Coordinates of C-alpha atoms in Angstrom, one line a residue:
M1 CA -21.7 80.8 -39.8
S2 CA -19.8 83.9 -40.1
L3 CA -15.6 83.8 -41.1
S4 CA -13.6 86.9 -41.1
R5 CA -12.2 85.8 -43.4
S6 CA -14.3 85.0 -45.4
P7 CA -13.5 82.6 -49.1
S8 CA -17.2 83.9 -49.9
P9 CA -18.3 85.8 -52.3
R10 CA -21.0 87.3 -50.7
A11 CA -20.8 90.7 -49.1
G12 CA -22.0 89.3 -45.9
G13 CA -18.9 86.4 -45.4
G14 CA -20.1 82.9 -43.8
W15 CA -20.3 80.0 -46.3
S16 CA -21.7 80.2 -49.5
S17 CA -21.2 76.0 -50.4
P18 CA -24.2 74.2 -50.0
G19 CA -24.0 71.8 -46.5
L20 CA -22.0 74.7 -45.4
T21 CA -24.9 77.6 -44.4
S22 CA -28.4 77.6 -43.3
P23 CA -30.4 79.6 -41.9
F24 CA -31.9 76.4 -40.4
D25 CA -28.6 75.9 -38.4
T26 CA -29.1 77.3 -35.1
L27 CA -32.9 75.7 -35.1
S28 CA -32.7 72.5 -36.1
G29 CA -29.1 71.8 -36.9
R30 CA -30.0 70.5 -40.7
S31 CA -27.2 71.1 -42.9
S32 CA -28.8 70.6 -46.0
P33 CA -28.5 72.8 -48.7
R34 CA -31.2 75.3 -48.5
K35 CA -30.7 76.9 -52.3
A36 CA -29.2 76.0 -55.3
Y37 CA -26.3 77.6 -57.0
G38 CA -28.2 78.9 -59.5
D39 CA -29.8 81.0 -56.8
L40 CA -26.8 82.7 -55.7
H41 CA -25.4 86.1 -56.8
I42 CA -23.6 89.1 -55.8
G43 CA -25.0 91.7 -54.9
N44 CA -28.2 92.5 -56.3
G45 CA -28.4 89.4 -57.9
G46 CA -26.1 90.4 -61.1
P47 CA -23.3 88.6 -62.8
I48 CA -19.8 88.7 -61.4
G49 CA -18.1 90.5 -64.1
N50 CA -18.7 89.8 -67.9
G51 CA -21.8 87.9 -67.1
V52 CA -20.5 85.1 -65.4
T53 CA -22.4 84.1 -62.0
W54 CA -20.5 82.5 -59.5
A55 CA -23.3 79.5 -59.8
S56 CA -22.3 78.8 -63.4
A57 CA -17.9 79.5 -62.2
K58 CA -18.4 76.6 -59.7
A59 CA -20.3 73.9 -61.8
K60 CA -18.0 74.7 -64.7
S61 CA -15.0 74.1 -62.3
E62 CA -16.5 70.7 -60.9
E63 CA -17.2 69.9 -64.1
V64 CA -13.5 70.4 -65.6
N65 CA -12.1 68.0 -62.1
G66 CA -14.0 65.5 -62.8
Y67 CA -15.2 65.5 -58.8
P68 CA -19.0 65.4 -58.4
S69 CA -20.4 67.4 -55.8
F70 CA -20.6 66.0 -52.1
S71 CA -18.0 63.8 -53.2
T72 CA -14.3 62.4 -50.8
R73 CA -11.4 63.4 -53.8
N74 CA -8.2 61.4 -53.2
N75 CA -9.9 58.4 -52.9
G76 CA -8.7 56.5 -55.1
F77 CA -7.0 52.9 -55.0
F78 CA -3.9 53.8 -54.8
S79 CA -4.5 56.8 -51.7
R80 CA -6.6 53.8 -50.4
S81 CA -3.7 51.1 -50.5
A82 CA -1.3 54.6 -49.2
R83 CA -3.9 55.2 -46.2
K84 CA -4.0 51.8 -45.2
I85 CA -0.4 51.1 -45.1
S86 CA 0.2 54.7 -42.9
S87 CA -2.5 53.2 -40.8
S88 CA -0.4 50.1 -40.0
L89 CA 3.2 51.8 -39.4
P90 CA 3.7 51.7 -35.3
R91 CA 3.6 55.3 -33.9
F92 CA 6.4 55.4 -30.7
H93 CA 4.4 57.5 -27.9
M94 CA 7.1 59.4 -25.7
G95 CA 5.1 59.7 -23.0
G96 CA 2.9 63.4 -22.2
R97 CA -0.5 64.3 -22.8
Q98 CA -3.0 62.2 -25.0
N99 CA -5.0 64.6 -26.3
H100 CA -6.3 63.1 -29.3
A101 CA -9.3 64.8 -31.9
E102 CA -10.8 61.8 -32.7
K103 CA -11.7 59.1 -29.6
E104 CA -12.3 56.2 -31.5
K105 CA -8.5 56.2 -32.3
L106 CA -7.4 56.5 -29.4
G107 CA -3.8 54.6 -29.1
R108 CA -4.7 53.0 -32.0
G109 CA -1.2 52.1 -33.9
R110 CA 0.8 53.1 -31.3
L111 CA 3.6 50.9 -30.3
Y112 CA 2.4 50.7 -27.0
P113 CA -1.8 51.6 -26.0
N114 CA -2.3 52.9 -22.5
G115 CA 1.2 51.7 -21.1
G116 CA 0.3 47.9 -21.3
S117 CA 2.2 45.3 -19.5
R118 CA 5.3 43.8 -20.8
L119 CA 3.9 40.4 -22.0
V120 CA 1.9 42.9 -24.3
R121 CA 5.1 44.9 -25.0
L122 CA 7.2 41.8 -25.8
K123 CA 4.7 40.8 -28.7
T124 CA 4.2 43.9 -29.8
L125 CA 7.8 43.9 -30.2
L126 CA 7.9 41.1 -32.0
A127 CA 5.6 41.8 -34.8
S128 CA 6.7 44.9 -35.6
V129 CA 10.2 43.2 -35.6
T130 CA 8.8 40.2 -37.7
R131 CA 6.9 42.9 -40.7
R132 CA 10.4 44.3 -40.9
M133 CA 12.6 41.6 -41.5
R134 CA 9.9 39.8 -43.4
L135 CA 11.9 39.1 -46.6
R136 CA 15.2 38.8 -44.9
I137 CA 14.0 36.3 -42.9
L138 CA 11.7 34.3 -46.4
I139 CA 15.5 35.1 -48.3
V140 CA 17.3 33.1 -44.7
L141 CA 14.5 30.5 -45.3
G142 CA 15.4 29.9 -49.1
I143 CA 19.0 29.6 -48.7
I144 CA 18.4 27.0 -46.0
L145 CA 15.7 25.7 -48.4
A146 CA 18.4 25.0 -51.0
F147 CA 21.1 24.2 -48.6
I148 CA 19.2 21.2 -47.9
L149 CA 18.0 19.8 -51.4
F150 CA 21.1 20.5 -52.6
Y151 CA 22.4 17.5 -50.2
V152 CA 19.6 15.2 -49.3
T153 CA 18.8 14.8 -52.8
P154 CA 20.9 13.4 -55.4
I155 CA 21.8 17.5 -57.1
H156 CA 25.4 17.3 -55.2
R157 CA 26.6 13.8 -56.8
L158 CA 25.2 15.2 -59.9
Y159 CA 27.1 18.4 -59.7
R160 CA 30.1 16.3 -58.2
R161 CA 30.4 14.3 -60.9
N162 CA 30.4 16.8 -63.5
T163 CA 33.2 17.3 -65.7
F164 CA 32.8 20.9 -65.5
L165 CA 32.2 21.0 -61.7
G166 CA 33.0 18.5 -59.9
G167 CA 35.4 16.6 -61.9
G168 CA 34.1 13.1 -60.4
S169 CA 34.0 11.8 -63.8
K170 CA 37.7 11.4 -63.9
F171 CA 38.0 8.8 -61.1
V172 CA 37.8 5.6 -60.8
V173 CA 38.3 3.4 -58.1
V174 CA 39.3 -0.2 -58.5
L175 CA 38.7 -2.4 -55.6
A176 CA 39.8 -6.0 -55.3
A177 CA 36.6 -8.2 -54.0
N178 CA 35.7 -11.7 -53.0
Q179 CA 39.5 -12.9 -52.8
G180 CA 38.0 -16.5 -51.1
G181 CA 37.1 -17.2 -55.1
G182 CA 40.8 -18.3 -56.1
V183 CA 42.3 -21.9 -56.4
M184 CA 44.9 -21.0 -52.9
E185 CA 42.2 -19.0 -51.0
W186 CA 39.3 -20.0 -48.9
K187 CA 37.0 -17.4 -47.4
G188 CA 36.1 -18.0 -43.4
P189 CA 33.3 -15.9 -41.4
R190 CA 35.9 -12.9 -40.7
E191 CA 36.7 -12.5 -44.5
W192 CA 33.0 -12.2 -45.3
A193 CA 33.0 -9.4 -42.9
I194 CA 36.2 -7.6 -43.7
E195 CA 35.6 -7.5 -47.4
R196 CA 31.4 -6.6 -46.8
D197 CA 32.8 -3.9 -44.4
S198 CA 35.4 -2.9 -46.5
V199 CA 33.4 -2.8 -50.0
K200 CA 30.7 -0.9 -48.1
N201 CA 32.8 2.2 -47.0
K202 CA 34.5 2.9 -50.8
K203 CA 30.6 2.9 -52.1
K204 CA 30.0 5.5 -49.9
Y205 CA 32.7 7.6 -50.6
V206 CA 32.5 7.5 -54.4
E207 CA 28.3 8.1 -54.0
N208 CA 29.6 11.4 -51.9
W209 CA 32.2 12.6 -54.2
G210 CA 30.2 11.2 -57.2
Y211 CA 33.3 8.5 -58.7
D212 CA 33.1 5.5 -60.2
L213 CA 33.8 2.6 -58.6
E214 CA 34.6 -0.9 -60.0
I215 CA 34.6 -4.2 -57.9
V216 CA 36.7 -6.6 -58.9
D217 CA 35.4 -10.3 -58.8
M218 CA 39.0 -11.5 -58.2
S219 CA 37.3 -15.3 -58.7
T220 CA 38.8 -14.3 -62.2
K221 CA 42.3 -15.7 -60.5
K222 CA 41.5 -18.6 -62.0
R223 CA 41.6 -17.8 -65.8
Y224 CA 45.8 -17.1 -63.9
A225 CA 46.3 -20.3 -62.6
H226 CA 47.8 -22.6 -65.1
E227 CA 50.8 -20.2 -65.1
W228 CA 50.5 -19.9 -61.6
R229 CA 50.0 -15.9 -61.8
E230 CA 47.5 -15.4 -59.0
S231 CA 48.7 -12.3 -58.2
W232 CA 49.3 -10.6 -61.0
E233 CA 46.3 -10.0 -61.2
K234 CA 46.2 -5.7 -61.0
V235 CA 48.5 -4.9 -64.1
D236 CA 45.5 -6.7 -66.1
T237 CA 42.9 -5.7 -64.1
M238 CA 43.9 -2.1 -64.4
R239 CA 44.3 -2.2 -68.5
N240 CA 40.2 -3.3 -68.6
C241 CA 39.4 -0.5 -66.3
M242 CA 40.9 1.9 -68.9
R243 CA 38.3 -0.3 -71.7
K244 CA 35.4 0.0 -69.5
Y245 CA 35.3 3.8 -68.7
P246 CA 37.1 5.1 -71.7
K247 CA 36.1 8.9 -70.4
A248 CA 37.8 8.4 -67.2
E249 CA 41.5 9.8 -66.5
W250 CA 43.1 7.8 -63.2
F251 CA 42.4 5.1 -61.7
W252 CA 43.3 4.7 -58.1
W253 CA 43.9 0.4 -56.9
L254 CA 42.5 0.1 -53.2
D255 CA 43.4 -3.6 -52.0
L256 CA 40.3 -5.2 -50.0
N257 CA 42.0 -4.7 -46.7
T258 CA 42.0 -0.9 -46.8
F259 CA 39.3 1.8 -45.1
I260 CA 39.0 5.4 -46.0
M261 CA 39.3 7.0 -43.0
E262 CA 37.9 10.6 -44.0
P263 CA 35.1 9.5 -46.7
S264 CA 35.3 14.5 -46.4
Y265 CA 38.1 14.2 -48.0
S266 CA 38.0 14.1 -51.6
L267 CA 41.2 13.3 -54.2
Q268 CA 40.9 16.4 -56.1
S269 CA 41.3 18.6 -52.6
H270 CA 43.5 15.7 -51.4
I271 CA 45.5 15.2 -53.6
F272 CA 45.4 16.8 -57.3
N273 CA 44.9 19.9 -57.0
Q274 CA 48.5 20.5 -55.9
L275 CA 49.5 17.7 -57.2
P276 CA 53.2 19.2 -57.5
K277 CA 53.2 19.8 -54.0
N278 CA 51.7 16.1 -52.6
T279 CA 54.3 14.1 -54.5
Y280 CA 58.0 13.6 -55.6
R281 CA 59.6 12.8 -58.6
D282 CA 63.2 12.5 -56.7
I283 CA 63.2 9.1 -55.3
N284 CA 66.2 10.1 -53.3
D285 CA 63.8 11.6 -51.2
Y286 CA 62.3 8.5 -49.6
N287 CA 64.2 5.8 -50.6
P288 CA 64.2 2.0 -48.7
L289 CA 65.8 0.9 -52.0
N290 CA 69.1 2.7 -51.7
I291 CA 68.0 2.8 -55.7
S292 CA 71.3 4.7 -57.6
H293 CA 69.2 8.0 -58.8
P294 CA 69.2 9.8 -61.2
L295 CA 71.1 8.2 -64.5
T296 CA 73.7 9.0 -66.0
E297 CA 75.3 7.5 -68.9
A298 CA 76.0 9.8 -71.3
Y299 CA 73.4 8.4 -74.1
L300 CA 70.5 9.9 -72.3
D301 CA 68.8 13.0 -72.6
P302 CA 68.7 15.8 -70.9
I303 CA 65.3 14.6 -69.2
S304 CA 66.3 10.8 -68.7
R305 CA 69.5 12.2 -66.9
S306 CA 67.2 15.0 -64.5
A307 CA 66.4 13.7 -61.1
T308 CA 63.4 15.5 -61.1
G309 CA 61.9 14.6 -64.8
D310 CA 60.9 17.4 -67.1
N311 CA 59.0 19.3 -63.7
D312 CA 56.2 19.0 -65.2
P313 CA 53.2 17.9 -63.1
A314 CA 51.1 16.2 -66.5
S315 CA 53.5 13.9 -67.1
V316 CA 53.0 12.4 -64.1
D317 CA 50.6 9.0 -65.3
L318 CA 52.1 6.8 -62.8
V319 CA 51.9 8.0 -58.4
V320 CA 52.8 5.4 -55.7
P321 CA 53.9 5.3 -52.5
Q322 CA 56.8 3.7 -50.9
D323 CA 56.8 1.6 -47.8
C324 CA 59.4 0.8 -45.6
G325 CA 60.2 -2.4 -48.2
G326 CA 60.1 -0.5 -51.5
F327 CA 57.4 -0.2 -54.1
N328 CA 53.3 -0.9 -52.2
L329 CA 51.2 -1.6 -54.3
G330 CA 48.2 -1.7 -52.0
S331 CA 47.2 2.0 -52.7
F332 CA 48.1 3.6 -56.4
F333 CA 46.9 5.6 -59.0
L334 CA 47.6 5.1 -63.1
R335 CA 47.0 8.3 -65.8
R336 CA 44.9 6.8 -69.0
S337 CA 47.7 8.3 -71.5
A338 CA 49.8 6.4 -74.0
W339 CA 53.0 6.0 -71.9
T340 CA 50.8 4.1 -69.2
D341 CA 49.3 1.7 -72.1
R342 CA 53.1 0.5 -73.1
L343 CA 54.2 -0.2 -68.9
L344 CA 51.1 -2.4 -68.9
D345 CA 52.2 -3.9 -71.5
I346 CA 55.7 -4.4 -70.8
W347 CA 54.4 -4.7 -67.1
W348 CA 52.1 -7.5 -68.0
D349 CA 54.8 -9.5 -70.3
P350 CA 55.1 -13.3 -69.7
V351 CA 58.2 -13.3 -70.2
A352 CA 59.8 -11.3 -67.8
Y353 CA 57.6 -13.0 -65.6
E354 CA 58.7 -16.2 -66.7
Q355 CA 62.6 -15.6 -66.2
K356 CA 62.1 -13.4 -62.5
H357 CA 58.9 -15.0 -61.1
M358 CA 61.3 -17.3 -58.7
E359 CA 62.9 -14.2 -57.7
W360 CA 60.2 -11.7 -57.0
E361 CA 58.7 -11.9 -53.9
H362 CA 56.4 -10.0 -54.1
K363 CA 55.2 -10.6 -57.5
E364 CA 54.4 -7.6 -59.7
Q365 CA 55.0 -5.3 -56.9
D366 CA 58.7 -6.6 -57.2
A367 CA 58.6 -6.6 -61.1
L368 CA 57.6 -2.7 -61.1
E369 CA 60.5 -1.7 -59.1
H370 CA 62.9 -4.0 -62.2
L371 CA 61.6 -1.5 -64.9
Y372 CA 61.9 1.4 -62.2
I373 CA 65.7 0.9 -62.1
T374 CA 66.2 -0.7 -65.5
Q375 CA 64.1 1.4 -68.0
P376 CA 65.3 5.2 -67.5
W377 CA 61.4 5.9 -69.5
I378 CA 60.0 4.2 -66.1
R379 CA 61.6 7.4 -64.4
T380 CA 60.7 10.0 -66.1
H381 CA 56.7 9.8 -65.7
T382 CA 57.1 8.6 -61.8
A383 CA 56.0 10.2 -58.9
F384 CA 56.1 9.2 -55.5
I385 CA 53.6 9.9 -53.3
P386 CA 54.3 10.7 -49.3
Q387 CA 52.7 7.0 -47.9
R388 CA 50.5 8.2 -44.9
K389 CA 48.9 10.3 -47.7
I390 CA 46.8 7.5 -49.1
N391 CA 48.5 4.5 -47.6
S392 CA 49.1 4.7 -43.7
F393 CA 49.8 1.5 -41.6
P394 CA 48.5 0.3 -38.4
T395 CA 50.9 -0.5 -35.6
G396 CA 52.4 -4.1 -36.2
A397 CA 52.9 -3.3 -39.9
C398 CA 56.8 -2.4 -41.0
G399 CA 57.7 -3.2 -37.1
E400 CA 56.5 -3.8 -34.1
N401 CA 56.1 -0.6 -32.5
G402 CA 54.8 1.1 -35.4
E403 CA 56.6 4.6 -34.7
D404 CA 57.3 5.8 -38.0
P405 CA 56.4 8.8 -38.7
R406 CA 56.4 8.4 -42.8
I407 CA 54.6 5.2 -42.6
H408 CA 52.4 4.8 -39.5
Y409 CA 48.8 5.9 -38.9
K410 CA 48.4 9.1 -36.9
E411 CA 44.9 10.0 -35.4
Q412 CA 45.8 13.2 -34.6
D413 CA 46.5 14.1 -37.9
R414 CA 43.5 12.5 -39.4
D415 CA 45.0 10.1 -42.0
F416 CA 43.2 10.1 -45.4
V417 CA 43.8 5.6 -45.8
V418 CA 44.6 2.8 -43.6
N419 CA 46.1 -0.1 -45.6
M420 CA 46.2 -3.9 -43.2
A421 CA 49.1 -4.8 -45.2
G422 CA 50.4 -8.6 -44.3
C423 CA 47.4 -8.4 -41.6
E424 CA 47.0 -12.2 -42.6
W425 CA 50.6 -13.1 -41.2
G426 CA 50.1 -13.4 -37.8
R427 CA 48.3 -10.7 -37.5
D428 CA 43.8 -10.2 -36.5
C429 CA 42.5 -8.8 -40.5
W430 CA 40.1 -8.7 -38.8
G431 CA 40.3 -7.2 -35.2
E432 CA 42.0 -4.0 -37.2
M433 CA 39.3 -3.6 -39.2
Y434 CA 37.1 -3.2 -36.8
N435 CA 39.2 -1.0 -34.7
F436 CA 39.6 1.5 -37.4
R437 CA 36.4 1.5 -38.8
E438 CA 35.1 2.4 -35.1
L439 CA 37.3 5.2 -34.8
S440 CA 36.5 6.3 -38.2
N441 CA 33.1 6.7 -37.5
K442 CA 34.2 8.9 -34.1
L443 CA 35.9 10.9 -36.0
N444 CA 33.2 11.8 -38.7
R445 CA 30.0 12.4 -36.0
T446 CA 28.2 15.0 -36.5
L447 CA 27.1 17.7 -34.5
W448 CA 24.2 16.1 -33.3
E449 CA 25.5 12.6 -33.1
K450 CA 28.7 14.8 -30.8
F451 CA 25.4 16.0 -29.0
K452 CA 24.0 12.7 -28.3
D453 CA 26.9 10.9 -27.3
A454 CA 27.7 13.8 -24.7
I455 CA 24.7 13.0 -23.2
S456 CA 24.9 9.4 -22.7
D457 CA 28.5 9.4 -21.5
R458 CA 27.4 11.9 -19.0
W459 CA 24.1 9.8 -17.6
K460 CA 26.4 6.5 -17.4
A461 CA 29.0 8.6 -15.7
M462 CA 26.1 9.1 -13.3
T463 CA 24.8 6.3 -13.6
Q464 CA 27.9 4.7 -12.6
S465 CA 28.9 6.8 -9.9
K466 CA 25.7 6.3 -7.9
K467 CA 25.7 2.7 -8.4
E468 CA 29.4 2.4 -7.2
G469 CA 28.3 4.9 -4.1
E470 CA 26.0 2.5 -3.5
E471 CA 27.6 -0.3 -3.7
K472 CA 30.4 1.4 -1.0
Q473 CA 27.2 1.7 1.7
E474 CA 26.5 -1.6 1.1
K475 CA 30.0 -2.8 2.4
Q476 CA 29.3 0.1 5.0
G477 CA 26.6 -1.6 6.5

């Protein structure tokens, strides 16, 4: 073997490295070295300048670099890993000749070897895309898993209940129950059904948002029987709840004949995050009782003579709706404060009851209206909320037509709460509760439930149409 530009120091050219040049290459194909480095000399076998032979220089170089003879370089761990990664990457063949130096690598590593069918191309493309997007897919799956765990496990309730995160521990829902336990009432199957649905509705709501639920056993009304005071228990119950939940801030009273239509509304987002926007301090905005407001007596301070008090939402301690007849306490809010303690003490004062209970038809409700009219300090801490915000009425309450936009429930507006007030006087309480329960379930269906209902309705329509067609053919035949 001879080269025009030989790297060998030998004057005749050719490779002098062992294994590359052999005098027997043309005969037997043997490529192993015949001579050692010590036998290779320049010219007459003399040293390469300064007494250094070629063989000794070559051996010295290999000793310094640390590579033994006949060892392949770049054979470390990182080099092998780099080669594996590079060989696994797809190669895009744009056509043309397929001349490859190594026969066993023909088509290897290419996206579509030998053309390939459509199915093979599709599978190869999907595999390539999956490899490239593996990290993104894992991140998306991790987010989905975290979302599922947050809502399936109690983690979301702990989050919503936390004082500094969701703030649910600041709210207590107070529900009157067991109305058949009093001395003046008897409870039948319909009344038990109403209570069961109402209690279940409130439990589901507070569990979803992390609130506390206090179910008041109204059999305790017997303790007031000697005073004939069975409908005044709201005042005493609210005071007892404030003692029981010392860390709570707002207390929401609900009558038994109420139903939360939109459990997806939290009290924070629906009302309290924007309390000034959702309430009004000037009763003249809606004044069914024609109460003179504001007070004008000269001895009062400027805040008491103002129609809107001090305009500070932090001073609001009572939030109450008004229906067509005045204040409505079927659904109202009280905030824990010194003002509230004073209000509950005066509101529950037996002296006022003894003097006025024959005149006050709606009992504790009329008592609160009387305090608002006669006591200036009551007005400065009271705010009114539109009735349909927390206390919509069904058709038949406050009028037979049920068309008052301030009072009556509107399905298209997705009102928060319905109060079947006065249903025991000539209306069907259980029928109204059942209808609103079914409507709430329909309005709050999940996407999967809506899909199933659509398929079911479509199937029923097809079956009914087929049945009508068969009946028509039988009549004609």
